[in-house]
């Protein structure tokens, strides 16, 4: 038995990271699985008549120790991994997949669940209990409980192989990101690059005992270089390296993995009686069917494409006039867009960054949460963390009661994947009369402080932090009885509402004046800059919308068809991008081979949900704007009917309780400047 299999004797029951050894994980997983199996056996062997309490409720509370071990391990595998952890992940994922199948394919357990489900009309259940019963029953029926034995075995094999392929996909992307370095010796090659980015590149080179400057594929290095560097050939080199991750026909290639994952997902859906993987997934989403998703994406495409084409034409003319560029390429996008934005709005990120010191932005997010929901954030040093960069906070309510423990991890490093995400180390639940509070984390990749400057964020990074913090609030304010319905355990096309709505506050003068102060002078951000931020909010919105729609359509093209006839990942992708392409294709690049959201994360057949949730968030924020962005009545309704309720009820029902009506897409089109 390892430390992971014992109750954590820590403050607030937090993970004891510094006491956990990597070699503890595998035995801990095996022991946790055995304990969870015995809990399942106890439910199955209970001689009492199956009831909601002794079957459905008992099932939801089972496996708590295993879930805790899994959350710690897989969060480390994303944020602080190494070869040993990745090796364990490859070994343990099939074990977890097998265990999951052991539950859903357990006939005696399913019989008990079905007995309760069939008698639900006679039971006096709360809304949350009805939802849990429905979810548990579907968890079996949608995952093979009714299949004959030979098909159950095939399902097990598919799930085992899929879990390993997803891990390998992610490992390849991380390895590709880490191995690429562009080492520059001549300072003229950095012409146009802001001083802060140059200093960070120099510091990175020094950390590896090199002279000159190092540029990598980590976002804080990659984005400034692509946005500001005048040397077009170097932008091209960096862009091609970024776009070819998993597409280099070497040991890190993901092409076969993409084809195999798509094929296994399709086969699994067919086994279960669904036409495609998308049909299977969307049955449990607000959107319901692939047809509805495709209609939704294509309706937005119809509105956005003319605007995108106009914006692209203007950008082409601008680049031609400025530098004689005859054909805009993908590596020109960020560079000329930034130049045009500066010309149109007299605004660039370098003007804004001094007002967005990371610590001030964090305080800004906390202040917004306090004004809306009465939360207090206190940084504490008494709980363990997995890396020295991680910040830890105790979150309390207006009465001083514990709401959550909050971890924040902001800077890139070799063991951390790119991007930004929210996660949890412990869910909220009410068990034995005790409301157990959650442990929530956000992980980002922002520019590290340099010798001369603190971490200064671009405005895009400010909205990213608020986005992830919105997810975190969804987790923190959870107040449900059952762990599987708590926090962000909601329909996938509803999960982005709390994150995306919070981004809106970043554009409001009332918010910016709370935290946007110059890191050297302490001066509040000037009104004219706030006006420019608001004026530029819809800059290239048509092109941005087209880009998001292209990803959603690519996702649906992989998962809404029989993929067995797809022989070439690249040519299939080019075809899928057909209606949304503005720039010439780059033969050496492929999006699918590094599209981690759909091939590693949980967004397969769900990438559309970002745009879907934008309709919700634009409509919801109009309500705040009507009543005041810090209006307590509206905030309390949002907390009561959305943030605290998790997945206890159909999301449209919850949304209408908050808003009083179904969302209207016009709010999004108005905000995006796409409504004529």
Coordinates of C-alpha atoms in Angstrom, one line a residue, residues 83-622:
X83 CA 9.4 9.5 -19.3
X84 CA 8.6 7.5 -16.2
X85 CA 5.2 9.0 -15.8
X86 CA 4.4 8.5 -19.5
X87 CA 5.5 4.9 -19.3
X88 CA 3.1 4.3 -16.3
X89 CA 0.3 6.1 -18.2
X90 CA 0.7 3.6 -21.1
X91 CA 0.6 0.7 -18.6
X92 CA -2.3 2.0 -16.5
X93 CA -4.6 3.3 -19.1
X94 CA -5.6 -0.1 -20.4
X95 CA -6.1 -1.3 -16.8
X96 CA -8.5 1.6 -16.2
X97 CA -10.3 1.0 -19.5
X98 CA -10.7 -2.7 -18.6
X99 CA -12.0 -1.8 -15.1
X100 CA -14.5 0.7 -16.6
X101 CA -15.7 -2.1 -19.0
X102 CA -15.9 -4.5 -16.0
X103 CA -18.5 -2.2 -14.6
X104 CA -20.6 -1.3 -17.6
X105 CA -20.5 -4.9 -18.9
X106 CA -21.4 -6.4 -15.5
X107 CA -24.7 -8.1 -16.2
X108 CA -25.7 -8.6 -12.5
X109 CA -24.9 -4.9 -11.8
X110 CA -26.9 -3.8 -14.8
X111 CA -29.9 -6.0 -13.7
X112 CA -30.0 -4.1 -10.4
X113 CA -29.7 -0.7 -12.1
X114 CA -32.4 -1.7 -14.6
X115 CA -34.7 -2.8 -11.8
X116 CA -34.5 0.6 -10.2
X117 CA -34.8 2.4 -13.6
X118 CA -37.9 0.4 -14.5
X119 CA -39.6 1.3 -11.2
X120 CA -38.7 5.0 -11.4
X121 CA -42.3 6.2 -11.7
X122 CA -43.0 4.7 -8.3
X123 CA -40.1 6.4 -6.6
X124 CA -40.2 9.7 -4.9
X125 CA -37.0 11.2 -6.4
X126 CA -35.6 14.7 -6.5
X127 CA -34.7 16.2 -9.9
X128 CA -31.0 15.5 -9.2
X129 CA -31.8 11.9 -8.3
X130 CA -33.8 11.4 -11.5
X131 CA -30.9 12.8 -13.5
X132 CA -28.5 10.5 -11.8
X133 CA -30.7 7.4 -12.3
X134 CA -31.1 8.3 -16.0
X135 CA -27.3 8.9 -16.4
X136 CA -26.4 5.6 -14.7
X137 CA -28.8 3.6 -16.8
X138 CA -27.6 5.2 -20.0
X139 CA -24.0 4.6 -18.8
X140 CA -24.7 0.9 -19.1
X141 CA -27.1 0.8 -22.1
X142 CA -25.0 3.2 -24.2
X143 CA -21.8 1.3 -23.4
X144 CA -22.6 -2.3 -24.3
X145 CA -24.6 -3.8 -21.4
X146 CA -27.1 -5.2 -23.8
X147 CA -24.6 -6.6 -26.2
X148 CA -23.9 -10.4 -26.7
X149 CA -20.7 -11.7 -25.2
X150 CA -18.6 -11.7 -28.3
X151 CA -19.4 -8.0 -29.0
X152 CA -18.7 -7.1 -25.4
X153 CA -15.2 -8.6 -25.8
X154 CA -14.6 -6.6 -29.0
X155 CA -15.8 -3.5 -27.1
X156 CA -13.2 -4.1 -24.4
X157 CA -10.5 -4.5 -27.0
X158 CA -11.5 -1.3 -28.7
X159 CA -11.5 0.7 -25.5
X160 CA -8.1 -0.7 -24.4
X161 CA -6.5 0.1 -27.7
X162 CA -8.1 3.6 -27.9
X163 CA -6.9 4.6 -24.5
X164 CA -3.3 3.8 -25.4
X165 CA -3.5 5.5 -28.8
X166 CA -4.8 8.7 -27.3
X167 CA -1.9 8.8 -24.8
X168 CA 0.7 8.1 -27.6
X169 CA -0.9 10.9 -29.7
X170 CA -0.3 13.4 -26.9
X171 CA 3.2 12.1 -26.1
X172 CA 4.2 12.6 -29.7
X173 CA 3.0 16.2 -29.7
X174 CA 4.8 17.1 -26.5
X175 CA 8.0 15.5 -27.8
X176 CA 7.7 17.4 -31.1
X177 CA 7.1 20.7 -29.2
X178 CA 10.1 20.1 -26.9
X179 CA 12.6 19.0 -29.6
X180 CA 12.3 22.0 -31.9
X181 CA 14.5 25.0 -31.3
X182 CA 15.3 27.9 -33.6
X183 CA 18.7 29.1 -32.5
X184 CA 19.4 32.7 -33.7
X185 CA 22.9 34.3 -33.4
X186 CA 22.3 37.5 -35.5
X187 CA 20.3 40.1 -33.7
X188 CA 19.0 41.5 -36.9
X189 CA 16.9 38.2 -37.3
X190 CA 14.8 39.4 -34.4
X191 CA 14.0 42.8 -36.0
X192 CA 10.5 43.8 -34.9
X193 CA 10.3 41.4 -31.9
X194 CA 9.4 43.3 -28.7
X195 CA 12.1 43.8 -26.1
X196 CA 10.4 41.6 -23.6
X197 CA 10.2 38.7 -26.0
X198 CA 13.8 39.2 -27.0
X199 CA 14.9 39.1 -23.4
X200 CA 12.9 35.9 -22.8
X201 CA 14.5 34.3 -25.8
X202 CA 18.0 35.3 -24.6
X203 CA 17.2 34.0 -21.1
X204 CA 16.1 30.7 -22.6
X205 CA 19.3 30.4 -24.6
X206 CA 21.4 31.1 -21.5
X207 CA 19.5 28.5 -19.5
X208 CA 20.7 25.9 -22.1
X209 CA 24.3 27.3 -22.1
X210 CA 23.9 28.8 -25.5
X211 CA 24.6 32.3 -26.9
X212 CA 22.2 34.3 -28.9
X213 CA 18.4 33.7 -28.7
X214 CA 16.2 30.6 -28.7
X215 CA 12.7 30.5 -30.2
X216 CA 10.6 27.4 -29.5
X217 CA 7.1 26.1 -30.2
X218 CA 5.8 27.0 -26.7
X219 CA 3.1 29.7 -27.1
X220 CA 4.9 32.5 -25.2
X221 CA 7.8 32.1 -27.6
X222 CA 5.9 31.2 -30.8
X223 CA 3.1 33.8 -30.8
X224 CA 5.2 36.9 -30.4
X225 CA 7.7 35.8 -33.0
X226 CA 4.9 35.1 -35.5
X227 CA 3.2 38.4 -34.6
X228 CA 6.1 40.8 -34.7
X229 CA 9.2 39.4 -36.4
X230 CA 10.0 41.2 -39.7
X231 CA 12.0 38.3 -41.2
X232 CA 9.4 36.5 -43.3
X233 CA 11.7 33.4 -44.0
X234 CA 12.1 32.8 -40.3
X235 CA 8.4 33.2 -39.7
X236 CA 7.9 30.6 -42.4
X237 CA 10.3 28.2 -40.8
X238 CA 8.7 28.5 -37.4
X239 CA 5.2 28.3 -38.8
X240 CA 6.0 25.1 -40.8
X241 CA 7.6 23.5 -37.7
X242 CA 4.5 24.3 -35.6
X243 CA 2.1 23.1 -38.3
X244 CA 3.9 19.8 -39.0
X245 CA 3.8 18.4 -35.5
X246 CA 2.9 14.7 -35.8
X247 CA 3.3 14.9 -39.6
X248 CA 7.0 14.3 -40.3
X249 CA 6.9 10.6 -41.2
X250 CA 9.2 9.7 -38.3
X251 CA 8.9 7.9 -35.0
X252 CA 6.6 10.8 -33.7
X253 CA 4.2 10.7 -36.6
X254 CA 0.5 10.7 -35.8
X255 CA -1.1 9.9 -39.2
X256 CA -1.7 6.2 -38.6
X257 CA -2.8 7.0 -35.0
X258 CA -5.4 9.5 -36.3
X259 CA -6.8 7.0 -38.8
X260 CA -6.8 4.2 -36.2
X261 CA -8.6 6.3 -33.5
X262 CA -11.2 7.4 -36.0
X263 CA -11.8 3.8 -37.2
X264 CA -12.0 2.4 -33.7
X265 CA -14.5 5.1 -32.6
X266 CA -16.6 4.3 -35.7
X267 CA -16.5 0.6 -35.0
X268 CA -17.5 1.1 -31.4
X269 CA -20.5 3.3 -32.4
X270 CA -21.6 0.6 -34.9
X271 CA -21.3 -2.1 -32.3
X272 CA -23.6 -0.1 -30.0
X273 CA -26.1 0.5 -32.8
X274 CA -25.3 4.0 -33.8
X275 CA -24.6 5.2 -37.3
X276 CA -21.4 7.0 -36.5
X277 CA -19.3 8.1 -33.5
X278 CA -20.9 11.6 -33.8
X279 CA -24.4 10.1 -33.5
X280 CA -23.3 8.2 -30.4
X281 CA -21.7 11.3 -28.7
X282 CA -24.4 13.9 -29.6
X283 CA -27.3 11.8 -28.2
X284 CA -26.1 13.2 -24.8
X285 CA -25.6 16.8 -25.9
X286 CA -27.8 19.8 -26.2
X287 CA -27.3 19.7 -30.0
X288 CA -28.6 16.1 -30.1
X289 CA -27.7 15.1 -33.7
X290 CA -24.9 15.5 -36.3
X291 CA -27.5 17.1 -38.6
X292 CA -28.2 19.8 -36.0
X293 CA -24.5 20.5 -35.5
X294 CA -23.8 20.7 -39.2
X295 CA -26.8 23.0 -39.7
X296 CA -25.6 25.2 -36.8
X297 CA -22.0 25.4 -38.2
X298 CA -23.2 26.0 -41.7
X299 CA -25.6 28.7 -40.7
X300 CA -22.8 30.6 -38.9
X301 CA -20.6 29.9 -41.9
X302 CA -23.1 31.6 -44.2
X303 CA -23.1 34.7 -41.9
X304 CA -19.3 34.8 -41.3
X305 CA -17.8 33.9 -44.7
X306 CA -18.6 37.1 -46.6
X307 CA -17.2 39.1 -43.7
X308 CA -14.1 36.9 -43.5
X309 CA -13.5 37.1 -47.3
X310 CA -13.8 40.9 -47.1
X311 CA -11.4 41.0 -44.2
X312 CA -8.9 38.8 -46.0
X313 CA -9.0 40.9 -49.1
X314 CA -8.3 44.0 -47.1
X315 CA -5.4 42.3 -45.4
X316 CA -4.0 41.2 -48.7
X317 CA -4.2 44.7 -50.1
X318 CA -2.6 46.1 -46.9
X319 CA 0.3 43.6 -47.1
X320 CA 0.8 44.3 -50.8
X321 CA 0.8 48.1 -50.3
X322 CA 3.1 47.8 -47.3
X323 CA 5.6 45.3 -48.4
X324 CA 4.7 44.2 -52.0
X325 CA 3.5 40.8 -50.8
X326 CA 1.8 39.2 -53.8
X327 CA 0.4 36.1 -52.0
X328 CA -0.4 36.1 -48.3
X329 CA 0.7 32.9 -46.6
X330 CA -0.2 31.4 -43.2
X331 CA 3.0 32.7 -41.7
X332 CA 1.9 36.2 -42.7
X333 CA -1.4 36.1 -40.8
X334 CA -0.4 37.2 -37.3
X335 CA 2.2 39.7 -38.6
X336 CA 0.1 41.7 -41.0
X337 CA -3.1 41.4 -38.9
X338 CA -1.2 43.0 -36.0
X339 CA 0.2 45.8 -38.3
X340 CA -3.3 46.5 -39.7
X341 CA -4.8 46.5 -36.2
X342 CA -2.1 49.1 -35.2
X343 CA -3.0 51.2 -38.2
X344 CA -6.8 51.1 -37.7
X345 CA -6.9 51.4 -33.9
X346 CA -3.5 52.8 -33.0
X347 CA -3.3 49.8 -30.7
X348 CA -0.9 46.9 -30.2
X349 CA -0.2 44.4 -27.4
X350 CA 3.0 46.1 -26.5
X351 CA 1.0 49.2 -25.5
X352 CA -1.3 47.1 -23.4
X353 CA 1.0 44.6 -21.7
X354 CA 2.4 47.0 -19.1
X355 CA -1.1 47.3 -17.7
X356 CA -1.5 43.5 -17.5
X357 CA 1.0 42.3 -15.0
X358 CA 0.1 38.7 -14.2
X359 CA -0.4 39.2 -10.5
X360 CA -2.7 42.2 -11.2
X361 CA -4.8 40.2 -13.7
X362 CA -5.1 37.3 -11.1
X363 CA -6.3 39.9 -8.5
X364 CA -8.7 41.3 -11.2
X365 CA -10.2 37.8 -11.7
X366 CA -10.5 37.4 -7.9
X367 CA -12.2 40.8 -7.6
X368 CA -14.7 40.0 -10.3
X369 CA -15.5 36.7 -8.5
X370 CA -15.9 38.6 -5.2
X371 CA -18.2 41.3 -6.6
X372 CA -20.3 38.7 -8.4
X373 CA -20.4 35.8 -6.0
X374 CA -18.9 37.0 -2.7
X375 CA -15.8 34.8 -2.9
X376 CA -12.6 35.6 -1.0
X377 CA -9.2 34.3 -2.2
X378 CA -6.3 34.0 0.2
X379 CA -2.9 32.7 -1.0
X380 CA -1.6 30.0 1.4
X381 CA 1.7 28.3 1.7
X382 CA 0.6 25.5 3.9
X383 CA -0.5 23.0 1.3
X384 CA 1.7 20.9 -1.0
X385 CA 2.3 21.6 -4.7
X386 CA 3.7 19.6 -7.6
X387 CA 6.0 22.4 -8.9
X388 CA 7.5 25.6 -7.3
X389 CA 5.7 27.8 -10.0
X390 CA 2.3 26.7 -8.7
X391 CA 0.3 29.2 -6.6
X392 CA -2.2 27.9 -4.0
X393 CA -5.2 29.6 -2.5
X394 CA -7.9 29.0 0.0
X395 CA -11.3 30.2 -1.3
X396 CA -14.0 31.2 1.2
X397 CA -17.5 32.6 1.1
X398 CA -18.9 35.8 2.7
X399 CA -19.3 33.8 6.0
X400 CA -15.7 32.6 5.9
X401 CA -16.7 29.0 5.1
X402 CA -14.4 27.0 2.9
X403 CA -15.6 27.0 -0.8
X404 CA -12.6 25.4 -2.5
X405 CA -8.9 25.0 -2.7
X406 CA -7.5 26.6 -5.8
X407 CA -4.2 25.8 -7.7
X408 CA -2.9 28.1 -10.5
X409 CA 0.0 27.1 -12.7
X410 CA 1.0 29.7 -15.3
X411 CA 4.3 29.2 -17.0
X412 CA 5.6 26.7 -19.7
X413 CA 8.2 24.1 -19.0
X414 CA 9.5 20.9 -20.6
X415 CA 7.1 18.5 -18.8
X416 CA 3.9 20.6 -19.5
X417 CA 1.8 20.4 -22.6
X418 CA 0.9 23.6 -24.5
X419 CA -2.4 25.4 -24.2
X420 CA -4.6 26.2 -21.2
X421 CA -7.0 24.1 -19.2
X422 CA -9.0 23.8 -16.0
X423 CA -9.0 20.6 -14.0
X424 CA -9.8 19.2 -10.6
X425 CA -7.9 17.2 -8.0
X426 CA -11.0 16.4 -5.8
X427 CA -14.7 16.8 -6.7
X428 CA -17.4 18.4 -4.7
X429 CA -20.1 16.1 -3.2
X430 CA -22.3 15.7 -0.2
X431 CA -21.6 12.5 1.5
X432 CA -22.7 11.3 4.9
X433 CA -24.2 14.7 5.5
X434 CA -20.8 16.4 4.9
X435 CA -20.4 18.9 1.9
X436 CA -16.9 18.0 0.7
X437 CA -15.4 21.0 -1.1
X438 CA -13.5 20.7 -4.4
X439 CA -9.9 21.2 -5.2
X440 CA -9.7 23.0 -8.5
X441 CA -6.8 23.9 -10.8
X442 CA -6.1 26.1 -13.8
X443 CA -3.0 25.5 -16.0
X444 CA -1.8 28.1 -18.6
X445 CA 1.4 28.9 -20.6
X446 CA 2.2 32.6 -20.2
X447 CA 5.5 34.4 -20.6
X448 CA 7.7 34.0 -17.5
X449 CA 9.1 37.0 -15.7
X450 CA 12.6 38.1 -17.0
X451 CA 15.4 39.7 -15.2
X452 CA 14.1 43.1 -15.9
X453 CA 10.3 42.6 -16.2
X454 CA 7.5 40.7 -14.4
X455 CA 5.2 38.5 -16.4
X456 CA 3.2 40.9 -18.6
X457 CA 0.3 39.4 -20.5
X458 CA -1.1 40.2 -23.9
X459 CA -4.8 41.0 -23.9
X460 CA -5.4 37.6 -25.5
X461 CA -3.7 36.0 -22.5
X462 CA -5.8 38.1 -20.2
X463 CA -9.0 36.7 -21.7
X464 CA -7.5 33.2 -21.6
X465 CA -6.9 33.6 -17.9
X466 CA -10.5 34.8 -17.3
X467 CA -11.7 31.9 -19.5
X468 CA -10.0 29.2 -17.5
X469 CA -11.0 31.0 -14.3
X470 CA -14.6 30.8 -15.4
X471 CA -14.3 27.1 -15.7
X472 CA -12.7 27.1 -12.2
X473 CA -15.7 29.0 -10.7
X474 CA -18.0 26.3 -12.2
X475 CA -15.9 23.8 -10.3
X476 CA -15.5 25.8 -7.1
X477 CA -19.2 26.8 -6.7
X478 CA -20.5 23.3 -7.3
X479 CA -23.1 22.4 -4.8
X480 CA -24.6 19.0 -5.7
X481 CA -25.1 15.8 -3.8
X482 CA -23.5 13.3 -6.3
X483 CA -19.9 13.6 -7.6
X484 CA -20.7 12.5 -11.1
X485 CA -23.1 15.5 -11.5
X486 CA -20.9 18.0 -9.8
X487 CA -19.1 21.1 -11.2
X488 CA -18.1 20.8 -14.8
X489 CA -19.8 17.4 -15.2
X490 CA -22.4 18.8 -17.6
X491 CA -23.3 18.4 -21.3
X492 CA -20.2 19.1 -23.3
X493 CA -21.8 21.9 -25.3
X494 CA -22.8 23.6 -22.1
X495 CA -19.5 23.4 -20.3
X496 CA -18.0 26.4 -22.1
X497 CA -20.7 28.8 -21.0
X498 CA -19.2 29.7 -17.6
X499 CA -15.7 30.1 -19.1
X500 CA -16.7 32.1 -22.1
X501 CA -19.1 34.4 -20.3
X502 CA -16.4 35.5 -17.9
X503 CA -14.2 36.8 -20.9
X504 CA -16.8 39.5 -21.5
X505 CA -15.8 41.3 -18.3
X506 CA -12.3 41.9 -19.7
X507 CA -13.8 44.4 -22.3
X508 CA -15.7 46.5 -19.7
X509 CA -14.3 49.8 -18.4
X510 CA -15.8 49.0 -15.0
X511 CA -13.7 45.8 -14.8
X512 CA -10.5 47.1 -16.3
X513 CA -10.3 50.0 -13.9
X514 CA -10.2 47.4 -11.0
X515 CA -6.9 45.8 -12.0
X516 CA -5.4 47.2 -15.2
X517 CA -2.6 49.4 -13.7
X518 CA 0.8 50.1 -15.1
X519 CA 3.4 47.8 -13.6
X520 CA 5.9 50.6 -13.1
X521 CA 3.9 53.8 -12.5
X522 CA 0.7 52.3 -11.0
X523 CA -1.4 54.4 -13.3
X524 CA -4.8 53.0 -14.2
X525 CA -5.2 52.1 -17.9
X526 CA -6.2 55.3 -19.8
X527 CA -9.7 55.6 -21.1
X528 CA -8.5 55.9 -24.7
X529 CA -6.9 52.5 -24.5
X530 CA -10.1 51.0 -23.1
X531 CA -12.0 52.5 -26.0
X532 CA -9.5 51.0 -28.4
X533 CA -9.8 47.6 -26.8
X534 CA -13.6 47.8 -27.2
X535 CA -13.3 49.2 -30.8
X536 CA -10.9 46.5 -31.8
X537 CA -12.9 43.6 -30.2
X538 CA -14.6 42.7 -33.5
X539 CA -11.4 43.2 -35.6
X540 CA -11.1 40.2 -38.0
X541 CA -14.1 38.6 -36.2
X542 CA -15.2 37.1 -39.5
X543 CA -11.8 35.4 -40.1
X544 CA -11.7 34.3 -36.4
X545 CA -15.2 32.8 -36.7
X546 CA -14.3 31.1 -40.0
X547 CA -11.2 29.5 -38.3
X548 CA -13.3 28.2 -35.3
X549 CA -15.9 26.8 -37.7
X550 CA -13.2 25.1 -39.8
X551 CA -12.1 23.2 -36.7
X552 CA -15.7 22.2 -35.8
X553 CA -16.3 21.0 -39.4
X554 CA -13.0 19.1 -39.5
X555 CA -14.0 17.4 -36.2
X556 CA -17.5 16.4 -37.6
X557 CA -15.9 15.2 -40.9
X558 CA -13.7 12.8 -38.9
X559 CA -16.5 11.5 -36.6
X560 CA -19.7 11.9 -38.6
X561 CA -18.8 9.4 -41.3
X562 CA -17.5 5.8 -41.9
X563 CA -13.7 6.6 -41.9
X564 CA -12.7 3.2 -43.4
X565 CA -12.3 4.8 -46.9
X566 CA -10.0 7.6 -45.7
X567 CA -6.5 6.6 -46.8
X568 CA -4.7 9.9 -46.5
X569 CA -5.0 12.2 -43.5
X570 CA -3.7 15.3 -45.3
X571 CA -5.9 15.1 -48.4
X572 CA -9.0 14.3 -46.4
X573 CA -8.3 17.3 -44.2
X574 CA -7.8 19.6 -47.2
X575 CA -11.2 18.5 -48.5
X576 CA -12.8 19.1 -45.1
X577 CA -11.4 22.6 -44.9
X578 CA -12.6 23.4 -48.5
X579 CA -15.4 25.9 -47.6
X580 CA -13.4 27.7 -44.9
X581 CA -10.0 28.1 -46.5
X582 CA -8.6 31.6 -47.0
X583 CA -4.8 31.0 -47.1
X584 CA -3.0 28.7 -49.6
X585 CA -2.5 25.2 -48.2
X586 CA 1.0 24.3 -46.8
X587 CA 1.9 20.9 -48.1
X588 CA 4.2 20.1 -45.1
X589 CA 1.5 21.0 -42.5
X590 CA -1.4 19.0 -41.1
X591 CA -3.9 20.1 -38.4
X592 CA -5.3 16.7 -37.6
X593 CA -2.1 15.2 -36.5
X594 CA -1.8 17.7 -33.7
X595 CA -5.5 18.3 -33.1
X596 CA -5.3 17.2 -29.4
X597 CA -8.8 18.5 -28.5
X598 CA -10.4 15.8 -30.6
X599 CA -7.8 13.0 -30.7
X600 CA -6.5 13.2 -27.2
X601 CA -9.0 15.3 -25.1
X602 CA -12.7 15.0 -24.8
X603 CA -13.8 17.1 -27.8
X604 CA -14.4 14.5 -30.4
X605 CA -17.7 15.4 -32.1
X606 CA -17.8 18.3 -29.7
X607 CA -15.5 21.0 -31.0
X608 CA -18.6 22.9 -32.3
X609 CA -19.5 23.5 -28.6
X610 CA -17.2 26.5 -28.4
X611 CA -19.4 28.3 -30.9
X612 CA -22.5 26.8 -29.5
X613 CA -21.6 28.1 -26.0
X614 CA -20.8 31.5 -27.6
X615 CA -24.4 31.8 -28.5
X616 CA -25.3 31.1 -24.8
X617 CA -22.6 33.4 -23.4
X618 CA -23.5 36.4 -25.6
X619 CA -27.1 36.0 -24.8
X620 CA -26.4 35.6 -21.1
X621 CA -24.0 38.6 -20.9
X622 CA -26.7 40.8 -22.6

